[in-house]
Short mmCIF file of C-alpha atoms and ligand atoms in Angstrom, two decimals:
data_model
loop_
_atom_site.label_atom_id
_atom_site.label_comp_id
_atom_site.label_asym_id
_atom_site.label_seq_id
_atom_site.Cartn_x
_atom_site.Cartn_y
_atom_site.Cartn_z
CA MET A 1 -0.14 -0.02 0.00
CA THR A 2 1.23 3.20 -0.96
CA CYS A 3 0.61 6.33 1.43
CA ARG A 4 0.30 10.14 1.16
CA ILE A 5 2.48 11.36 4.55
CA LEU A 6 2.89 14.07 6.35
CA ILE A 7 6.16 14.98 7.50
CA THR A 8 7.16 17.57 9.68
CA GLY A 9 10.94 18.55 10.03
CA GLY A 10 11.37 16.37 7.16
CA ALA A 11 14.59 18.35 6.07
CA GLY A 12 16.52 17.49 9.55
CA PHE A 13 18.66 14.98 10.01
CA ILE A 14 16.44 11.96 10.76
CA GLY A 15 13.46 13.31 8.56
CA SER A 16 15.89 13.62 5.49
CA HIS A 17 16.49 10.16 5.68
CA THR A 18 13.27 8.98 6.25
CA CYS A 19 12.05 10.94 3.31
CA LEU A 20 14.37 9.15 1.25
CA VAL A 21 13.14 5.52 2.36
CA LEU A 22 9.62 6.49 2.37
CA LEU A 23 10.06 8.04 -1.34
CA GLU A 24 11.81 4.95 -2.26
CA GLN A 25 8.75 2.51 -0.95
CA GLY A 26 6.59 4.97 -3.39
CA HIS A 27 4.52 6.87 -0.81
CA SER A 28 4.07 10.59 -1.73
CA LEU A 29 5.13 12.94 0.96
CA VAL A 30 4.15 16.43 1.95
CA VAL A 31 7.23 18.29 4.18
CA VAL A 32 6.52 20.86 6.56
CA ASP A 33 9.96 22.87 7.78
CA ASN A 34 11.01 26.39 8.27
CA PHE A 35 14.72 25.53 8.23
CA ASP A 36 15.19 26.47 11.80
CA ASN A 37 17.87 23.86 11.81
CA SER A 38 18.17 22.58 8.02
CA SER A 39 18.66 23.29 4.63
CA PRO A 40 16.07 23.50 1.74
CA GLU A 41 19.43 21.54 0.22
CA ALA A 42 18.75 18.65 1.91
CA LEU A 43 15.57 17.83 0.08
CA ARG A 44 16.77 18.20 -3.15
CA ARG A 45 19.11 15.75 -2.41
CA VAL A 46 16.76 13.62 -1.19
CA GLN A 47 14.47 13.63 -4.58
CA GLU A 48 17.71 12.71 -6.35
CA LEU A 49 18.54 10.51 -4.67
CA ALA A 50 14.99 8.74 -5.04
CA ALA A 51 15.02 9.72 -8.37
CA SER A 52 11.20 11.28 -7.40
CA ASP A 53 9.52 14.09 -7.37
CA ALA A 54 6.52 12.91 -4.87
CA LEU A 55 7.55 15.31 -2.27
CA GLN A 56 6.13 18.53 -1.72
CA LEU A 57 7.19 21.18 0.63
CA VAL A 58 5.32 23.64 2.68
CA GLU A 59 7.85 26.04 4.34
CA GLY A 60 6.73 27.68 7.64
CA ASP A 61 6.32 27.12 11.18
CA LEU A 62 4.61 24.13 12.69
CA ARG A 63 2.95 26.29 15.41
CA ASN A 64 1.13 27.89 12.79
CA PRO A 65 -2.26 25.77 11.66
CA ASP A 66 -2.48 27.74 8.42
CA VAL A 67 0.90 26.27 7.47
CA LEU A 68 -0.17 23.06 8.44
CA ASP A 69 -3.60 23.37 6.80
CA ARG A 70 -1.94 24.22 3.82
CA ALA A 71 -0.01 20.81 4.01
CA PHE A 72 -3.01 19.03 4.54
CA ARG A 73 -4.77 20.77 1.50
CA SER A 74 -1.78 20.10 -0.69
CA GLY A 75 -2.65 16.87 -2.22
CA ARG A 76 -4.73 13.54 -1.80
CA PRO A 77 -5.88 13.13 1.98
CA VAL A 78 -3.11 12.61 4.22
CA ASP A 79 -3.18 9.16 5.63
CA GLY A 80 -0.44 9.54 8.11
CA VAL A 81 2.02 12.01 10.13
CA ILE A 82 5.59 11.72 10.91
CA HIS A 83 6.27 14.42 13.32
CA PHE A 84 10.12 14.90 13.75
CA ALA A 85 9.97 18.91 13.98
CA GLY A 86 11.56 19.83 17.50
CA LEU A 87 14.52 21.40 19.30
CA LYS A 88 16.90 19.15 20.68
CA ALA A 89 19.66 20.50 22.47
CA VAL A 90 19.94 19.61 26.19
CA GLY A 91 21.85 22.46 27.05
CA GLU A 92 20.03 24.70 25.03
CA SER A 93 16.50 23.84 26.73
CA VAL A 94 18.05 24.57 30.06
CA ALA A 95 19.27 28.07 28.88
CA ASP A 96 15.76 28.68 27.40
CA PRO A 97 13.13 26.30 28.47
CA LEU A 98 9.98 28.30 27.54
CA ARG A 99 11.34 28.03 23.67
CA TYR A 100 11.24 24.14 24.40
CA TRP A 101 7.90 24.21 25.80
CA ASP A 102 6.62 26.40 23.00
CA VAL A 103 8.11 24.64 19.89
CA ASN A 104 8.26 21.05 21.29
CA LEU A 105 4.92 20.75 23.30
CA ASN A 106 3.08 23.87 21.51
CA GLY A 107 3.92 22.86 18.37
CA SER A 108 2.63 18.89 18.95
CA ARG A 109 -0.54 20.51 20.33
CA VAL A 110 -1.27 22.64 17.33
CA LEU A 111 -0.51 19.70 14.89
CA ALA A 112 -2.69 17.28 16.92
CA ALA A 113 -5.45 19.80 16.25
CA VAL A 114 -5.16 20.17 12.94
CA MET A 115 -4.87 16.41 12.49
CA GLU A 116 -8.19 16.46 14.16
CA ARG A 117 -9.74 18.55 12.09
CA HIS A 118 -9.07 16.91 9.01
CA GLY A 119 -9.98 13.47 10.27
CA CYS A 120 -6.38 12.19 10.21
CA ARG A 121 -5.72 10.72 13.49
CA THR A 122 -2.45 8.34 13.14
CA LEU A 123 1.03 9.98 14.45
CA VAL A 124 4.39 8.69 14.70
CA PHE A 125 5.88 10.82 17.15
CA SER A 126 9.90 11.24 18.03
CA SER A 127 10.33 10.82 21.67
CA THR A 128 13.58 10.26 23.24
CA SER A 129 15.66 7.98 25.47
CA THR A 130 16.06 10.72 27.90
CA VAL A 131 12.58 10.77 29.11
CA TYR A 132 13.98 7.45 31.32
CA GLY A 133 16.12 10.40 33.33
CA GLU A 134 19.02 9.05 35.12
CA PRO A 135 18.19 5.27 35.06
CA GLU A 136 20.06 2.63 37.56
CA GLN A 137 18.75 -0.70 35.60
CA PHE A 138 19.77 -2.16 32.23
CA PRO A 139 18.55 -2.32 29.56
CA LEU A 140 16.05 -0.01 29.31
CA HIS A 141 12.53 -1.49 28.97
CA GLU A 142 9.57 0.54 27.53
CA GLY A 143 7.61 -0.11 31.08
CA MET A 144 10.07 1.30 33.38
CA ALA A 145 9.88 4.40 35.06
CA THR A 146 10.09 8.01 33.47
CA ALA A 147 11.83 10.80 35.04
CA PRO A 148 13.35 13.24 32.72
CA VAL A 149 15.93 15.61 33.95
CA HIS A 150 16.03 18.40 31.82
CA PRO A 151 13.14 20.59 29.59
CA TYR A 152 13.99 18.61 26.54
CA ALA A 153 13.13 15.47 27.58
CA GLN A 154 10.29 16.95 30.17
CA THR A 155 9.08 18.61 26.94
CA LYS A 156 9.18 14.98 24.82
CA LEU A 157 7.71 13.32 27.82
CA ALA A 158 4.71 15.83 27.84
CA VAL A 159 3.86 15.28 24.29
CA GLU A 160 3.44 11.59 24.88
CA GLN A 161 1.20 12.03 27.72
CA MET A 162 -0.94 14.48 25.96
CA LEU A 163 -0.76 11.56 22.79
CA GLY A 164 -2.01 9.49 25.39
CA ALA A 165 -4.72 11.16 26.14
CA LEU A 166 -5.64 11.36 22.47
CA CYS A 167 -5.83 7.85 22.12
CA ARG A 168 -7.84 6.94 25.35
CA SER A 169 -10.71 8.62 22.94
CA GLY A 170 -10.41 5.38 21.32
CA SER A 171 -9.83 6.80 17.58
CA TRP A 172 -6.19 7.43 17.44
CA ARG A 173 -3.04 5.34 16.35
CA VAL A 174 -0.28 7.11 17.72
CA ALA A 175 3.56 5.59 18.21
CA CYS A 176 5.78 7.05 19.99
CA LEU A 177 9.17 6.23 19.12
CA ARG A 178 12.08 6.58 21.88
CA TYR A 179 15.10 7.21 19.86
CA PHE A 180 18.25 6.33 21.66
CA ASN A 181 21.52 8.14 19.65
CA PRO A 182 21.08 7.85 15.89
CA VAL A 183 24.40 8.61 13.94
CA GLY A 184 26.04 8.05 10.66
CA ALA A 185 24.69 9.06 7.36
CA HIS A 186 23.15 7.40 3.98
CA PRO A 187 25.67 5.65 2.23
CA SER A 188 25.84 7.81 -0.75
CA GLY A 189 27.67 10.80 1.37
CA ARG A 190 24.87 12.81 -0.07
CA ILE A 191 22.77 13.47 2.81
CA GLY A 192 24.01 13.57 6.30
CA GLU A 193 23.96 15.26 9.82
CA ASP A 194 24.45 18.99 9.42
CA PRO A 195 24.76 20.86 12.73
CA LEU A 196 25.33 24.68 12.52
CA GLY A 197 28.48 25.73 14.38
CA ILE A 198 30.18 23.81 16.73
CA PRO A 199 28.61 20.36 17.22
CA ASN A 200 27.07 19.21 20.60
CA ASN A 201 26.92 15.54 19.75
CA LEU A 202 29.73 13.03 19.97
CA PHE A 203 29.58 11.87 16.22
CA PRO A 204 29.80 15.27 14.32
CA PHE A 205 32.32 16.41 16.40
CA ILE A 206 34.79 13.33 15.75
CA THR A 207 34.14 13.67 12.04
CA GLN A 208 34.93 17.19 11.73
CA VAL A 209 38.17 16.45 14.19
CA ALA A 210 39.21 13.75 11.81
CA ALA A 211 38.51 16.15 8.89
CA GLY A 212 41.09 18.87 10.89
CA ARG A 213 38.17 20.90 11.39
CA ARG A 214 38.63 20.50 14.72
CA ASP A 215 42.11 20.09 16.74
CA LYS A 216 40.98 17.57 18.97
CA LEU A 217 37.95 15.56 20.84
CA ARG A 218 36.73 17.05 24.44
CA VAL A 219 35.66 13.52 26.27
CA PHE A 220 33.18 14.95 28.66
CA GLY A 221 34.34 13.44 32.24
CA GLN A 222 36.19 9.76 32.93
CA ASP A 223 35.22 9.20 36.06
CA TYR A 224 31.37 7.72 35.72
CA PRO A 225 30.46 4.32 36.96
CA THR A 226 31.23 2.47 33.81
CA PRO A 227 34.11 0.42 32.98
CA ASP A 228 36.48 2.87 31.18
CA GLY A 229 34.87 6.01 33.31
CA THR A 230 33.66 7.48 29.82
CA GLY A 231 29.49 7.78 29.26
CA ILE A 232 27.82 4.83 27.69
CA ARG A 233 25.26 5.27 24.76
CA ASP A 234 23.28 2.94 22.24
CA TYR A 235 24.52 4.48 18.71
CA LEU A 236 22.24 3.20 16.05
CA HIS A 237 22.89 4.09 12.05
CA VAL A 238 20.38 6.63 11.19
CA MET A 239 18.99 4.43 7.99
CA ASP A 240 18.08 1.91 10.60
CA LEU A 241 16.04 4.62 12.41
CA ALA A 242 14.58 5.85 8.99
CA GLU A 243 13.77 2.47 7.98
CA ALA A 244 12.05 1.77 11.86
CA HIS A 245 9.20 4.55 10.73
CA GLY A 246 8.24 3.18 7.59
CA VAL A 247 7.50 -0.07 9.25
CA THR A 248 6.02 1.57 12.11
CA LEU A 249 3.30 3.85 10.42
CA THR A 250 2.54 0.64 8.24
CA HIS A 251 1.64 -1.36 11.47
CA LEU A 252 -0.11 1.51 12.76
CA LEU A 253 -2.63 2.00 10.06
CA ASN A 254 -3.27 -1.78 9.75
CA GLN A 255 -3.89 -1.16 13.62
CA GLU A 256 -7.67 -2.14 14.63
CA PRO A 257 -8.66 -0.68 16.95
CA PRO A 258 -6.88 1.82 17.08
CA THR A 259 -3.78 2.34 19.74
CA GLN A 260 -0.98 3.92 21.49
CA LEU A 261 2.30 2.33 21.01
CA THR A 262 5.61 3.52 22.73
CA VAL A 263 8.70 1.83 21.82
CA ASN A 264 12.73 2.27 22.02
CA ILE A 265 14.29 2.16 19.20
CA GLY A 266 18.05 1.26 19.74
CA THR A 267 20.58 -1.70 19.25
CA GLY A 268 20.83 -2.79 22.64
CA THR A 269 24.56 -2.21 22.45
CA GLY A 270 26.04 0.18 24.85
CA LEU A 271 29.26 1.66 23.42
CA SER A 272 31.63 4.34 25.96
CA VAL A 273 33.02 7.36 24.24
CA LEU A 274 36.23 5.59 24.40
CA ASP A 275 34.83 2.53 22.44
CA VAL A 276 33.33 4.72 19.94
CA ILE A 277 36.86 6.85 19.35
CA LYS A 278 38.63 3.37 19.03
CA GLY A 279 35.99 2.05 16.47
CA PHE A 280 35.81 5.14 14.45
CA GLU A 281 39.95 4.86 14.31
CA GLN A 282 39.77 0.98 13.04
CA ALA A 283 36.93 1.85 10.71
CA THR A 284 38.76 4.70 9.12
CA GLY A 285 42.41 4.53 9.72
CA ILE A 286 42.36 8.42 11.08
CA THR A 287 43.81 9.00 14.51
CA ILE A 288 41.33 11.08 17.13
CA PRO A 289 43.23 13.23 19.49
CA TYR A 290 41.34 13.84 22.77
CA GLU A 291 41.39 15.11 26.11
CA VAL A 292 39.40 14.26 28.98
CA VAL A 293 38.02 17.15 30.58
CA ALA A 294 35.44 17.86 33.45
CA ARG A 295 31.63 16.16 32.80
CA ARG A 296 29.04 18.31 30.74
CA PRO A 297 26.18 19.22 33.13
CA GLY A 298 22.88 17.15 32.52
CA ASP A 299 24.81 14.18 31.29
CA VAL A 300 23.99 10.49 32.55
CA PRO A 301 26.44 7.65 32.75
CA ARG A 302 24.81 5.36 30.84
CA LEU A 303 21.53 4.95 28.20
CA GLN A 304 20.98 1.44 26.87
CA ALA A 305 17.92 -0.08 24.83
CA CYS A 306 16.03 -3.40 25.37
CA PRO A 307 15.20 -3.36 21.83
CA ARG A 308 13.35 -6.33 21.70
CA GLN A 309 9.43 -4.64 21.85
CA ALA A 310 10.52 -3.02 18.51
CA GLU A 311 11.58 -6.54 17.10
CA ALA A 312 7.94 -8.49 18.77
CA VAL A 313 5.54 -5.12 17.75
CA LEU A 314 7.05 -3.72 15.02
CA GLY A 315 9.35 -6.83 13.40
CA TRP A 316 12.06 -3.85 13.14
CA THR A 317 15.83 -4.19 14.38
CA ALA A 318 18.84 -2.14 13.79
CA ARG A 319 21.20 -4.37 10.65
CA ARG A 320 23.95 -1.82 10.92
CA GLY A 321 27.04 -1.74 13.34
CA LEU A 322 29.42 0.93 14.76
CA VAL A 323 31.67 -0.01 11.02
CA GLU A 324 28.90 1.32 9.05
CA MET A 325 27.94 3.91 11.36
CA CYS A 326 31.71 5.36 11.24
CA ARG A 327 32.29 4.65 7.63
CA ASP A 328 28.82 6.08 6.27
CA GLY A 329 29.64 9.74 8.77
CA TRP A 330 33.18 9.84 7.62
CA ALA A 331 32.07 9.73 3.81
CA TRP A 332 29.27 12.06 4.50
CA GLN A 333 32.06 14.69 6.18
CA GLN A 334 34.48 14.19 3.14
CA ALA A 335 31.74 14.73 0.64
CA ASN A 336 30.37 17.57 2.26
CA PRO A 337 33.32 19.41 4.42
CA MET A 338 30.62 22.61 5.32
CA GLY A 339 27.56 20.18 5.11
CA TYR A 340 24.95 21.40 2.68
CA ARG A 341 26.61 24.34 2.62
CA SER A 342 29.36 22.74 0.22
CA ALA A 343 26.75 21.96 -2.59
CA PRO A 344 26.58 21.19 -5.10
N1 NAD B 401 19.14 13.41 16.49
C1 NAD B 401 18.98 12.73 18.04
O1 NAD B 401 20.02 12.31 18.70
C2 NAD B 401 17.60 12.74 18.68
C3 NAD B 401 17.50 11.75 19.70
C4 NAD B 401 15.98 11.72 20.35
C5 NAD B 401 15.00 12.37 19.55
N2 NAD B 401 15.13 13.08 18.47
C6 NAD B 401 14.05 13.90 17.75
O2 NAD B 401 13.86 13.44 16.51
C7 NAD B 401 13.33 14.64 15.91
C8 NAD B 401 14.31 15.02 14.50
O3 NAD B 401 15.56 15.29 15.24
P1 NAD B 401 16.64 15.60 14.21
O4 NAD B 401 18.11 14.89 14.98
O5 NAD B 401 16.31 14.92 12.89
O6 NAD B 401 16.71 16.96 14.30
P2 NAD B 401 16.95 18.06 13.24
O7 NAD B 401 17.06 19.90 13.96
O8 NAD B 401 18.07 18.03 12.19
O9 NAD B 401 15.52 18.41 12.58
C9 NAD B 401 14.47 18.88 13.29
C10 NAD B 401 13.73 19.50 12.04
O10 NAD B 401 12.63 20.30 12.56
C11 NAD B 401 12.72 21.59 11.86
N3 NAD B 401 11.72 22.59 12.55
C12 NAD B 401 12.37 22.83 13.81
N4 NAD B 401 11.42 23.61 14.34
C13 NAD B 401 10.44 24.00 13.72
C14 NAD B 401 8.92 24.43 13.54
N5 NAD B 401 8.70 25.04 14.88
N6 NAD B 401 8.48 24.14 12.69
C15 NAD B 401 8.59 23.58 11.39
N7 NAD B 401 10.00 22.73 11.54
C16 NAD B 401 10.75 23.31 12.19
C17 NAD B 401 14.14 21.95 11.74
O11 NAD B 401 14.22 22.82 10.63
C18 NAD B 401 14.70 20.49 10.84
O12 NAD B 401 14.46 20.37 9.94
C19 NAD B 401 13.50 15.93 16.80
O13 NAD B 401 12.39 15.96 17.56
C20 NAD B 401 14.31 15.20 18.01
O14 NAD B 401 13.84 15.89 19.23
C21 NAD B 401 16.64 13.41 18.09
O1 UPG B 402 32.00 16.46 22.78
C1 UPG B 402 31.76 15.49 23.02
C2 UPG B 402 30.21 15.12 22.98
C3 UPG B 402 29.73 14.49 23.84
N1 UPG B 402 30.41 13.40 24.51
C4 UPG B 402 29.94 12.15 25.49
O2 UPG B 402 29.39 11.59 23.92
C5 UPG B 402 28.07 10.78 24.58
C6 UPG B 402 26.97 11.02 23.77
O3 UPG B 402 26.80 12.54 23.99
P1 UPG B 402 25.94 13.05 22.62
O4 UPG B 402 26.54 12.79 21.23
O5 UPG B 402 26.07 14.53 22.72
O6 UPG B 402 24.49 12.47 22.82
P2 UPG B 402 23.29 12.37 23.95
O7 UPG B 402 23.81 13.66 24.97
O8 UPG B 402 23.19 11.09 25.02
O9 UPG B 402 21.95 13.23 23.69
C7 UPG B 402 21.73 12.67 21.97
O10 UPG B 402 20.97 11.60 22.19
C8 UPG B 402 19.89 11.88 23.10
C9 UPG B 402 18.84 10.29 22.93
O11 UPG B 402 19.96 9.40 23.92
C10 UPG B 402 18.95 12.76 22.18
O12 UPG B 402 17.37 12.81 22.64
C11 UPG B 402 19.35 14.20 22.02
O13 UPG B 402 18.67 15.00 21.18
C12 UPG B 402 20.58 13.78 21.72
O14 UPG B 402 21.74 14.98 21.77
C13 UPG B 402 27.91 11.46 26.05
O15 UPG B 402 28.43 10.49 26.93
C14 UPG B 402 28.48 12.90 26.31
O16 UPG B 402 29.45 13.22 27.62
C15 UPG B 402 31.77 13.95 24.84
O17 UPG B 402 32.44 13.09 25.69
N2 UPG B 402 32.31 14.91 23.97
#
């Protein structure tokens, strides 16, 4: 079955890879994005890679119902929505919490209201593993307690709860996907992660060090209660994550009666910062100079998924490992030293 899918934030890192996967599956897409943290060039390349023009763009802010109305009226009826648009920097959320509540929660509320009005009640929402807070037991199961410790994660949990209330009405189909740490890029090197300014996240920082754009990596803390003292995360290839969205949407559309799902999307493998450095060096042959500095405020020692529910309910498991994550992320960095600003 091919569908018409509305994708908010479709030009961003995860959104662009997902648009490519969905176009290749024959779906028709309408993307809503204000390019707050992305570039139209990403969508141009997605269409080029998919050799498809079944992607329409409505440029504008998610919080503006007129923008969303335009997207709903842009073609045949929308079967489902994948909602990526939002803000994602933990430190920024502490410094400017109201902006996070506005974009992440209020934006999702406006989206849900417009969906109701158009009779479209099928939604895949980008949640985060950070809703688990600072857990002590691993791996993390979806039924475990949530205890978000910063405004970013608090806004995501609030959206999960808001959507839960809609599902209790009996007519919404919602999947909240709790992503762990997506990294890497499409193997073509044409689309990838394009952070503005100094990267916050480990992987893009490493690839910029490898490219000589930064002199060394700063490892945030080596005094965590982990085997080598550095933070552990569950890194997954962005193409695996993109594929999870197609699978989830199809599952939801076939779900009778309508229901809400909350699913971890991770590999189940925990890697420390030093593991990632070593893996990148082995995959690329490039040495990554680093120094250990103080912990970054807000970081937790460890996050690691139990991926069983994703497999049992959605039939999805991650297929790519650290070598592919490093190789593809590095290919993207080499081909696009300044991200999409390195066009063509
Ligand atoms: N990347 C991660 O590590 C990660 C992990 C867990 C969850 N998430 C969540 O997944 C989603 C996608 O993440 P990403 O890494 O692709 O981020 P991203 O910043 O690359 O993409 C987000 C997209 O949303 C757009 N956007 C932001 N505010 C908007 C608004 N008000 N109106 C319209 N468009 C808007 C941006 O321009 C961008 O294209 C986010 O909601 C994020 O919180 C990301
Ligand atoms: O320059 C750096 C950057 C990061 N780290 C460490 O690397 C690990 C991963 O950090 P990062 O890549 O910034 O990811 P997280 O802090 O885990 O957060 C990401 O992953 C979450 C899901 O787990 C998402 O919700 C967030 O949006 C996303 O930024 C942590 O131990 C950091 O302390 C460093 O040592 N040096």
